[in-house]
Amino acid sequence: MKHTSRRRALPVASAAVAVLAGLAVTASATAAVPTPSGPRATTQDTAAPDPAARAKAALVHALPGDQVFPESVAVDPATGRFYVGSVKDGTLYTGRVGAPGDLRVFSPAGADGRTIATGLAFAGGRLVVAGRQTGQIFVYDTRTARLVSRLDTGLRAGQTFLNDVAIAPDGSAYVTDSVAPVLWRAKPRGTGYDLEKFMDFTGTPVRYVSAPGAPGINVNGIAADPSGRHLVIGKRNENALYRVDIAQRRVTPVTTPSGTLNTPDGLVLRGRTLYVVQNQPGSVKSLALAADLGSARALKDTAHSTFAFPTGAAVHKGRLLVVNSQFNTLGSPAAVSGTTPPKLPFWVSELRVPAP
């Protein structure tokens, strides 16, 4: 376990602030996000997003820098403070729901050896950050910005793609891997954490497409059941959801009507409402899960003109935060990116949604 000296969040004076009904910074919805090795992911047609949602005002939290490419967001439910990470250089930002002028750098690029930040999760004053191809997982004390633990899977680029994170009620952080058919668990022990291969998906209903060199992204988003019994994971290249029984370490499909999801990415679970971020068509689909999490039905599809290849989301007191990665634009950290430069500055959209 590695410790660093105390750091305070740095103010970001260059962050723009806007409250808009429509922001002209949307990216093309036709490009596909690539796998770590480069091939494009396949997509399917889906129903048109809710047109009424497009007219809603959005609060825009701007992130400074021309190479941010944010991927995930996590929120502290007690304070409304949220955290966003850059896939391009590992910078961690923090802001506050409803207050775009409060955006700050929580931890600068390269700090603690963190050069990439994909999935983020918050619980109990701890922020867990997945490090994508670096094979590393970072845990921070959000009160001091101090590194609590740096965990290493021992895998590197081509062997691993740590993607999203969920924290269970016991404080264990579960991290998906889109290349290795493994679900990782960082379990609290004393003041630190123990990292283990919690589940090997080999031989389960979750079948990985071989990588590198194969189309699609395997297991991606993840959410923890507040009861502590289950996890819900999303498999992007199947447009499918699965339920993981934590005690039995068993995985089963979540039954959904055909065509319910398209390119599922980040997942947020509130009660029995599951919010699924869809890269394409660029929306957040809300689903009603059954009591046993074994099936789901669609509730609504929320889209907005400020969404630009969304990849992650968080919900706080009727507010929906959506990260706009612009992974389908020129210069993105995706192996296959678009030819159009990203719109600057990068941003997080904030919309009002009914509480579940």
Short mmCIF file of C-alpha atoms in Angstrom, two decimals:
data_model
loop_
_atom_site.label_atom_id
_atom_site.label_comp_id
_atom_site.label_asym_id
_atom_site.label_seq_id
_atom_site.Cartn_x
_atom_site.Cartn_y
_atom_site.Cartn_z
CA MET A 1 0.00 0.00 0.00
CA LYS A 2 1.38 3.37 -1.00
CA HIS A 3 0.67 6.69 0.72
CA THR A 4 1.15 10.16 -0.61
CA SER A 5 1.28 13.54 1.05
CA ARG A 6 -1.89 15.51 1.49
CA ARG A 7 -3.07 17.47 -1.54
CA ARG A 8 -5.87 19.98 -1.81
CA ALA A 9 -8.11 20.23 -4.85
CA LEU A 10 -6.91 22.89 -7.25
CA PRO A 11 -9.38 25.48 -8.59
CA VAL A 12 -9.91 25.55 -12.33
CA ALA A 13 -10.34 29.13 -13.44
CA SER A 14 -10.74 28.29 -17.11
CA ALA A 15 -13.87 26.16 -16.73
CA ALA A 16 -16.81 27.56 -18.66
CA VAL A 17 -20.29 27.69 -17.12
CA ALA A 18 -23.53 27.43 -19.08
CA VAL A 19 -27.23 26.72 -18.63
CA LEU A 20 -28.59 25.81 -22.04
CA ALA A 21 -31.68 24.32 -23.65
CA GLY A 22 -29.48 22.97 -26.43
CA LEU A 23 -25.70 23.08 -26.69
CA ALA A 24 -24.20 22.94 -30.19
CA VAL A 25 -21.45 20.57 -29.20
CA THR A 26 -23.01 17.23 -30.06
CA ALA A 27 -20.75 14.63 -31.68
CA SER A 28 -21.73 12.31 -34.49
CA ALA A 29 -23.77 9.29 -33.39
CA THR A 30 -22.73 7.23 -36.37
CA ALA A 31 -19.19 6.34 -35.35
CA ALA A 32 -18.61 3.30 -33.16
CA VAL A 33 -16.42 3.11 -30.09
CA PRO A 34 -13.50 0.73 -30.63
CA THR A 35 -12.13 -2.07 -28.57
CA PRO A 36 -8.66 -1.67 -27.06
CA SER A 37 -7.18 -3.45 -30.08
CA GLY A 38 -8.82 -1.25 -32.66
CA PRO A 39 -11.79 -2.92 -34.45
CA ARG A 40 -15.12 -1.17 -34.41
CA ALA A 41 -17.97 -2.34 -32.23
CA THR A 42 -21.17 -3.40 -33.94
CA THR A 43 -24.41 -1.58 -33.20
CA GLN A 44 -28.11 -2.14 -33.74
CA ASP A 45 -30.95 0.24 -34.52
CA THR A 46 -32.98 1.40 -31.55
CA ALA A 47 -36.14 3.39 -30.97
CA ALA A 48 -35.89 7.17 -31.24
CA PRO A 49 -35.07 8.81 -27.88
CA ASP A 50 -37.75 10.71 -25.99
CA PRO A 51 -38.13 13.99 -27.94
CA ALA A 52 -39.45 15.83 -24.90
CA ALA A 53 -36.20 15.21 -23.08
CA ARG A 54 -34.27 17.08 -25.76
CA ALA A 55 -36.06 20.31 -24.91
CA LYS A 56 -35.16 20.23 -21.22
CA ALA A 57 -32.62 22.73 -19.98
CA ALA A 58 -29.22 21.29 -19.19
CA LEU A 59 -26.63 22.53 -16.77
CA VAL A 60 -23.18 22.11 -18.31
CA HIS A 61 -20.07 21.44 -16.22
CA ALA A 62 -17.08 22.27 -18.43
CA LEU A 63 -13.76 20.48 -18.05
CA PRO A 64 -10.60 22.40 -18.98
CA GLY A 65 -8.14 21.09 -21.52
CA ASP A 66 -8.33 19.98 -25.14
CA GLN A 67 -7.47 16.31 -24.51
CA VAL A 68 -9.67 15.33 -21.55
CA PHE A 69 -11.94 12.65 -23.06
CA PRO A 70 -13.82 11.93 -19.79
CA GLU A 71 -15.31 8.48 -19.26
CA SER A 72 -17.02 8.08 -15.89
CA VAL A 73 -18.58 10.02 -13.02
CA ALA A 74 -19.23 9.20 -9.36
CA VAL A 75 -21.13 11.28 -6.81
CA ASP A 76 -21.03 11.63 -3.02
CA PRO A 77 -24.71 11.30 -2.01
CA ALA A 78 -24.16 13.24 1.21
CA THR A 79 -22.68 16.38 -0.34
CA GLY A 80 -23.55 16.25 -4.04
CA ARG A 81 -19.88 16.52 -4.93
CA PHE A 82 -19.00 14.50 -8.01
CA TYR A 83 -15.80 13.18 -9.55
CA VAL A 84 -14.83 12.78 -13.22
CA GLY A 85 -11.70 11.23 -14.72
CA SER A 86 -9.76 11.73 -17.95
CA VAL A 87 -8.94 8.66 -20.03
CA LYS A 88 -6.31 10.63 -21.92
CA ASP A 89 -4.04 11.63 -19.02
CA GLY A 90 -5.59 10.43 -15.74
CA THR A 91 -6.59 13.83 -14.33
CA LEU A 92 -9.35 13.62 -11.73
CA TYR A 93 -11.79 16.51 -11.48
CA THR A 94 -14.37 17.31 -8.83
CA GLY A 95 -17.46 19.50 -9.00
CA ARG A 96 -20.79 19.93 -7.29
CA VAL A 97 -24.24 19.07 -8.56
CA GLY A 98 -26.05 22.28 -9.46
CA ALA A 99 -22.91 24.44 -9.25
CA PRO A 100 -20.76 24.31 -12.42
CA GLY A 101 -18.58 27.15 -11.17
CA ASP A 102 -17.30 24.88 -8.39
CA LEU A 103 -15.31 22.60 -10.72
CA ARG A 104 -11.77 21.80 -9.52
CA VAL A 105 -8.87 19.47 -10.18
CA PHE A 106 -8.98 16.81 -7.47
CA SER A 107 -5.76 15.07 -8.50
CA PRO A 108 -3.52 16.14 -11.42
CA ALA A 109 -2.46 13.98 -14.34
CA GLY A 110 0.26 11.49 -13.49
CA ALA A 111 -0.18 11.75 -9.72
CA ASP A 112 0.57 8.45 -7.96
CA GLY A 113 1.48 6.95 -11.35
CA ARG A 114 -2.10 7.35 -12.58
CA THR A 115 -2.02 8.10 -16.31
CA ILE A 116 -5.49 6.80 -17.26
CA ALA A 117 -8.83 7.01 -15.44
CA THR A 118 -11.81 5.03 -16.67
CA GLY A 119 -14.49 3.83 -14.23
CA LEU A 120 -15.05 5.69 -10.95
CA ALA A 121 -17.10 4.77 -7.88
CA PHE A 122 -17.64 6.55 -4.56
CA ALA A 123 -18.66 5.21 -1.14
CA GLY A 124 -17.82 6.02 2.46
CA GLY A 125 -15.41 8.82 1.64
CA ARG A 126 -13.41 6.62 -0.76
CA LEU A 127 -13.07 7.11 -4.51
CA VAL A 128 -12.08 4.03 -6.52
CA VAL A 129 -10.52 4.65 -9.95
CA ALA A 130 -9.92 2.02 -12.64
CA GLY A 131 -6.76 2.43 -14.71
CA ARG A 132 -7.74 0.72 -17.97
CA GLN A 133 -4.73 -0.84 -19.81
CA THR A 134 -2.36 -0.05 -16.95
CA GLY A 135 -3.96 -2.86 -14.95
CA GLN A 136 -4.00 -0.67 -11.84
CA ILE A 137 -6.74 0.39 -9.44
CA PHE A 138 -6.41 3.49 -7.25
CA VAL A 139 -8.29 4.26 -4.04
CA TYR A 140 -8.41 7.83 -2.67
CA ASP A 141 -9.61 9.48 0.51
CA THR A 142 -11.81 12.24 -0.90
CA ARG A 143 -11.45 14.40 2.22
CA THR A 144 -7.71 14.79 1.72
CA ALA A 145 -7.12 13.64 -1.89
CA ARG A 146 -4.61 11.21 -0.38
CA LEU A 147 -3.90 7.89 -2.09
CA VAL A 148 -5.05 5.09 0.21
CA SER A 149 -4.13 2.10 -1.97
CA ARG A 150 -2.76 1.35 -5.39
CA LEU A 151 -3.62 -2.17 -6.50
CA ASP A 152 -2.04 -3.96 -9.43
CA THR A 153 -3.62 -6.82 -11.38
CA GLY A 154 -0.23 -7.71 -12.87
CA LEU A 155 -1.71 -7.41 -16.37
CA ARG A 156 -0.88 -4.75 -18.93
CA ALA A 157 -2.06 -3.44 -22.33
CA GLY A 158 -3.36 -6.24 -24.52
CA GLN A 159 -4.05 -8.40 -21.46
CA THR A 160 -6.48 -6.20 -19.56
CA PHE A 161 -8.90 -3.30 -19.94
CA LEU A 162 -10.18 -2.29 -16.51
CA ASN A 163 -13.40 -0.49 -17.31
CA ASP A 164 -16.09 0.29 -14.72
CA VAL A 165 -16.41 0.10 -10.94
CA ALA A 166 -19.18 -0.52 -8.41
CA ILE A 167 -18.91 -0.52 -4.62
CA ALA A 168 -21.02 -2.98 -2.62
CA PRO A 169 -22.43 -2.17 0.85
CA ASP A 170 -19.52 -3.96 2.57
CA GLY A 171 -17.08 -1.55 0.90
CA SER A 172 -15.77 -4.06 -1.65
CA ALA A 173 -15.10 -2.53 -5.06
CA TYR A 174 -15.88 -4.69 -8.10
CA VAL A 175 -14.08 -3.79 -11.32
CA THR A 176 -15.00 -5.08 -14.78
CA ASP A 177 -12.39 -6.07 -17.34
CA SER A 178 -13.34 -5.81 -21.00
CA VAL A 179 -10.41 -7.93 -22.23
CA ALA A 180 -9.64 -10.50 -19.52
CA PRO A 181 -12.78 -12.59 -18.71
CA VAL A 182 -12.45 -11.66 -15.05
CA LEU A 183 -14.41 -9.69 -12.48
CA TRP A 184 -11.95 -8.17 -10.01
CA ARG A 185 -12.67 -7.40 -6.36
CA ALA A 186 -10.81 -4.98 -4.11
CA LYS A 187 -11.86 -6.00 -0.61
CA PRO A 188 -11.17 -3.76 2.41
CA ARG A 189 -8.70 -5.14 4.92
CA GLY A 190 -7.47 -2.94 7.74
CA THR A 191 -6.56 0.44 6.25
CA GLY A 192 -5.99 -1.00 2.79
CA TYR A 193 -7.43 -3.44 0.28
CA ASP A 194 -6.81 -6.95 -1.01
CA LEU A 195 -7.21 -7.49 -4.75
CA GLU A 196 -8.51 -10.81 -6.07
CA LYS A 197 -9.96 -12.39 -9.19
CA PHE A 198 -13.46 -12.61 -7.80
CA MET A 199 -14.93 -14.44 -10.79
CA ASP A 200 -13.65 -16.05 -13.95
CA PHE A 201 -16.37 -15.86 -16.60
CA THR A 202 -14.98 -18.84 -18.49
CA GLY A 203 -17.70 -21.49 -18.66
CA THR A 204 -20.48 -19.09 -17.60
CA PRO A 205 -23.23 -17.53 -19.75
CA VAL A 206 -20.93 -14.51 -20.17
CA ARG A 207 -18.86 -15.46 -23.20
CA TYR A 208 -15.99 -13.15 -24.10
CA VAL A 209 -15.10 -12.44 -27.69
CA SER A 210 -11.37 -13.03 -27.95
CA ALA A 211 -9.30 -9.88 -27.73
CA PRO A 212 -7.27 -8.30 -29.11
CA GLY A 213 -8.37 -8.46 -32.73
CA ALA A 214 -12.09 -9.06 -32.25
CA PRO A 215 -14.99 -6.63 -32.64
CA GLY A 216 -16.93 -5.28 -29.73
CA ILE A 217 -16.44 -4.53 -26.06
CA ASN A 218 -17.19 -7.32 -23.61
CA VAL A 219 -18.32 -6.70 -20.03
CA ASN A 220 -18.42 -2.96 -19.40
CA GLY A 221 -20.79 -1.27 -16.93
CA ILE A 222 -21.50 -2.55 -13.42
CA ALA A 223 -23.83 -1.64 -10.55
CA ALA A 224 -24.21 -3.01 -7.02
CA ASP A 225 -27.51 -4.02 -5.45
CA PRO A 226 -27.97 -2.06 -2.20
CA SER A 227 -28.90 -5.31 -0.44
CA GLY A 228 -25.36 -6.55 -1.03
CA ARG A 229 -26.57 -9.77 -2.67
CA HIS A 230 -26.14 -9.02 -6.35
CA LEU A 231 -24.30 -7.10 -9.02
CA VAL A 232 -25.67 -6.16 -12.43
CA ILE A 233 -23.19 -6.07 -15.31
CA GLY A 234 -23.62 -4.99 -18.92
CA LYS A 235 -22.07 -6.66 -21.95
CA ARG A 236 -21.78 -4.04 -24.66
CA ASN A 237 -21.20 -6.28 -27.67
CA GLU A 238 -24.32 -8.32 -26.85
CA ASN A 239 -26.56 -5.44 -25.73
CA ALA A 240 -27.21 -7.63 -22.71
CA LEU A 241 -27.36 -7.50 -18.91
CA TYR A 242 -26.34 -10.18 -16.42
CA ARG A 243 -26.95 -10.67 -12.70
CA VAL A 244 -24.08 -11.81 -10.49
CA ASP A 245 -24.92 -13.58 -7.22
CA ILE A 246 -22.10 -12.45 -4.93
CA ALA A 247 -22.36 -15.20 -2.32
CA GLN A 248 -22.59 -18.03 -4.84
CA ARG A 249 -20.37 -16.40 -7.45
CA ARG A 250 -22.89 -17.34 -10.09
CA VAL A 251 -23.95 -15.35 -13.15
CA THR A 252 -27.30 -15.50 -14.96
CA PRO A 253 -28.81 -13.42 -17.79
CA VAL A 254 -31.22 -10.58 -17.00
CA THR A 255 -34.21 -11.12 -19.27
CA THR A 256 -35.15 -8.05 -21.33
CA PRO A 257 -37.41 -7.66 -24.37
CA SER A 258 -35.57 -7.85 -27.68
CA GLY A 259 -34.11 -4.51 -28.76
CA THR A 260 -34.31 -2.96 -25.29
CA LEU A 261 -30.67 -1.85 -25.20
CA ASN A 262 -28.13 -0.56 -27.68
CA THR A 263 -24.39 -0.26 -26.86
CA PRO A 264 -24.82 -0.29 -23.05
CA ASP A 265 -21.98 1.35 -21.15
CA GLY A 266 -22.15 2.82 -17.63
CA LEU A 267 -24.83 1.53 -15.23
CA VAL A 268 -26.47 3.26 -12.25
CA LEU A 269 -28.85 1.41 -9.91
CA ARG A 270 -31.25 3.36 -7.69
CA GLY A 271 -33.74 1.15 -5.90
CA ARG A 272 -35.07 -1.08 -8.67
CA THR A 273 -34.49 1.53 -11.39
CA LEU A 274 -31.45 0.82 -13.55
CA TYR A 275 -30.09 3.66 -15.67
CA VAL A 276 -28.13 2.41 -18.69
CA VAL A 277 -25.90 4.82 -20.63
CA GLN A 278 -26.01 4.04 -24.35
CA ASN A 279 -23.16 5.27 -26.54
CA GLN A 280 -25.50 5.09 -29.50
CA PRO A 281 -27.96 6.67 -30.09
CA GLY A 282 -26.55 8.76 -27.23
CA SER A 283 -29.07 8.43 -24.43
CA VAL A 284 -29.77 7.04 -20.97
CA LYS A 285 -32.30 4.20 -20.91
CA SER A 286 -34.08 3.62 -17.60
CA LEU A 287 -35.30 0.11 -16.81
CA ALA A 288 -37.52 -1.31 -14.07
CA LEU A 289 -35.87 -4.38 -12.59
CA ALA A 290 -37.80 -7.24 -11.01
CA ALA A 291 -37.34 -7.81 -7.28
CA ASP A 292 -34.82 -10.58 -7.93
CA LEU A 293 -33.05 -8.53 -10.63
CA GLY A 294 -33.65 -11.41 -13.04
CA SER A 295 -35.69 -9.46 -15.57
CA ALA A 296 -36.25 -5.86 -16.63
CA ARG A 297 -38.64 -3.75 -18.67
CA ALA A 298 -37.97 -0.42 -20.34
CA LEU A 299 -39.33 2.75 -18.74
CA LYS A 300 -38.04 5.62 -20.87
CA ASP A 301 -35.14 6.79 -23.01
CA THR A 302 -33.65 10.15 -22.02
CA ALA A 303 -31.64 12.04 -24.62
CA HIS A 304 -30.45 15.62 -24.94
CA SER A 305 -28.72 17.77 -27.52
CA THR A 306 -25.80 18.14 -25.10
CA PHE A 307 -25.06 14.41 -25.15
CA ALA A 308 -21.96 13.50 -27.18
CA PHE A 309 -21.11 9.79 -27.12
CA PRO A 310 -22.08 9.43 -23.44
CA THR A 311 -20.25 6.75 -21.48
CA GLY A 312 -21.06 7.22 -17.79
CA ALA A 313 -23.72 8.64 -15.50
CA ALA A 314 -24.63 9.33 -11.88
CA VAL A 315 -27.94 10.19 -10.22
CA HIS A 316 -28.29 12.58 -7.28
CA LYS A 317 -31.59 13.86 -5.86
CA GLY A 318 -33.47 13.92 -9.12
CA ARG A 319 -30.45 15.13 -11.12
CA LEU A 320 -28.86 13.03 -13.83
CA LEU A 321 -25.16 13.65 -14.57
CA VAL A 322 -23.99 12.37 -17.95
CA VAL A 323 -20.35 12.21 -19.07
CA ASN A 324 -19.80 13.09 -22.73
CA SER A 325 -16.67 11.24 -23.81
CA GLN A 326 -16.58 12.20 -27.51
CA PHE A 327 -14.71 8.93 -28.08
CA ASN A 328 -15.87 9.03 -31.69
CA THR A 329 -13.84 12.15 -32.50
CA LEU A 330 -10.31 12.90 -33.65
CA GLY A 331 -7.61 12.29 -31.06
CA SER A 332 -9.67 10.17 -28.69
CA PRO A 333 -7.88 7.46 -26.69
CA ALA A 334 -9.95 4.86 -28.54
CA ALA A 335 -7.89 2.93 -31.08
CA VAL A 336 -10.30 3.85 -33.88
CA SER A 337 -11.52 7.43 -33.59
CA GLY A 338 -13.35 9.81 -35.89
CA THR A 339 -11.96 12.49 -38.17
CA THR A 340 -13.86 15.43 -36.67
CA PRO A 341 -12.13 17.23 -33.78
CA PRO A 342 -13.94 17.15 -30.43
CA LYS A 343 -15.99 20.12 -29.30
CA LEU A 344 -14.24 22.08 -26.55
CA PRO A 345 -14.29 22.30 -23.66
CA PHE A 346 -15.26 18.75 -22.72
CA TRP A 347 -18.27 18.66 -20.44
CA VAL A 348 -20.67 16.84 -18.16
CA SER A 349 -24.39 17.38 -18.74
CA GLU A 350 -26.77 17.75 -15.81
CA LEU A 351 -30.49 17.20 -16.32
CA ARG A 352 -33.44 16.98 -13.96
CA VAL A 353 -35.06 13.56 -13.96
CA PRO A 354 -37.85 12.14 -11.80
CA ALA A 355 -36.52 10.37 -8.73
CA PRO A 356 -37.07 6.58 -8.88
#
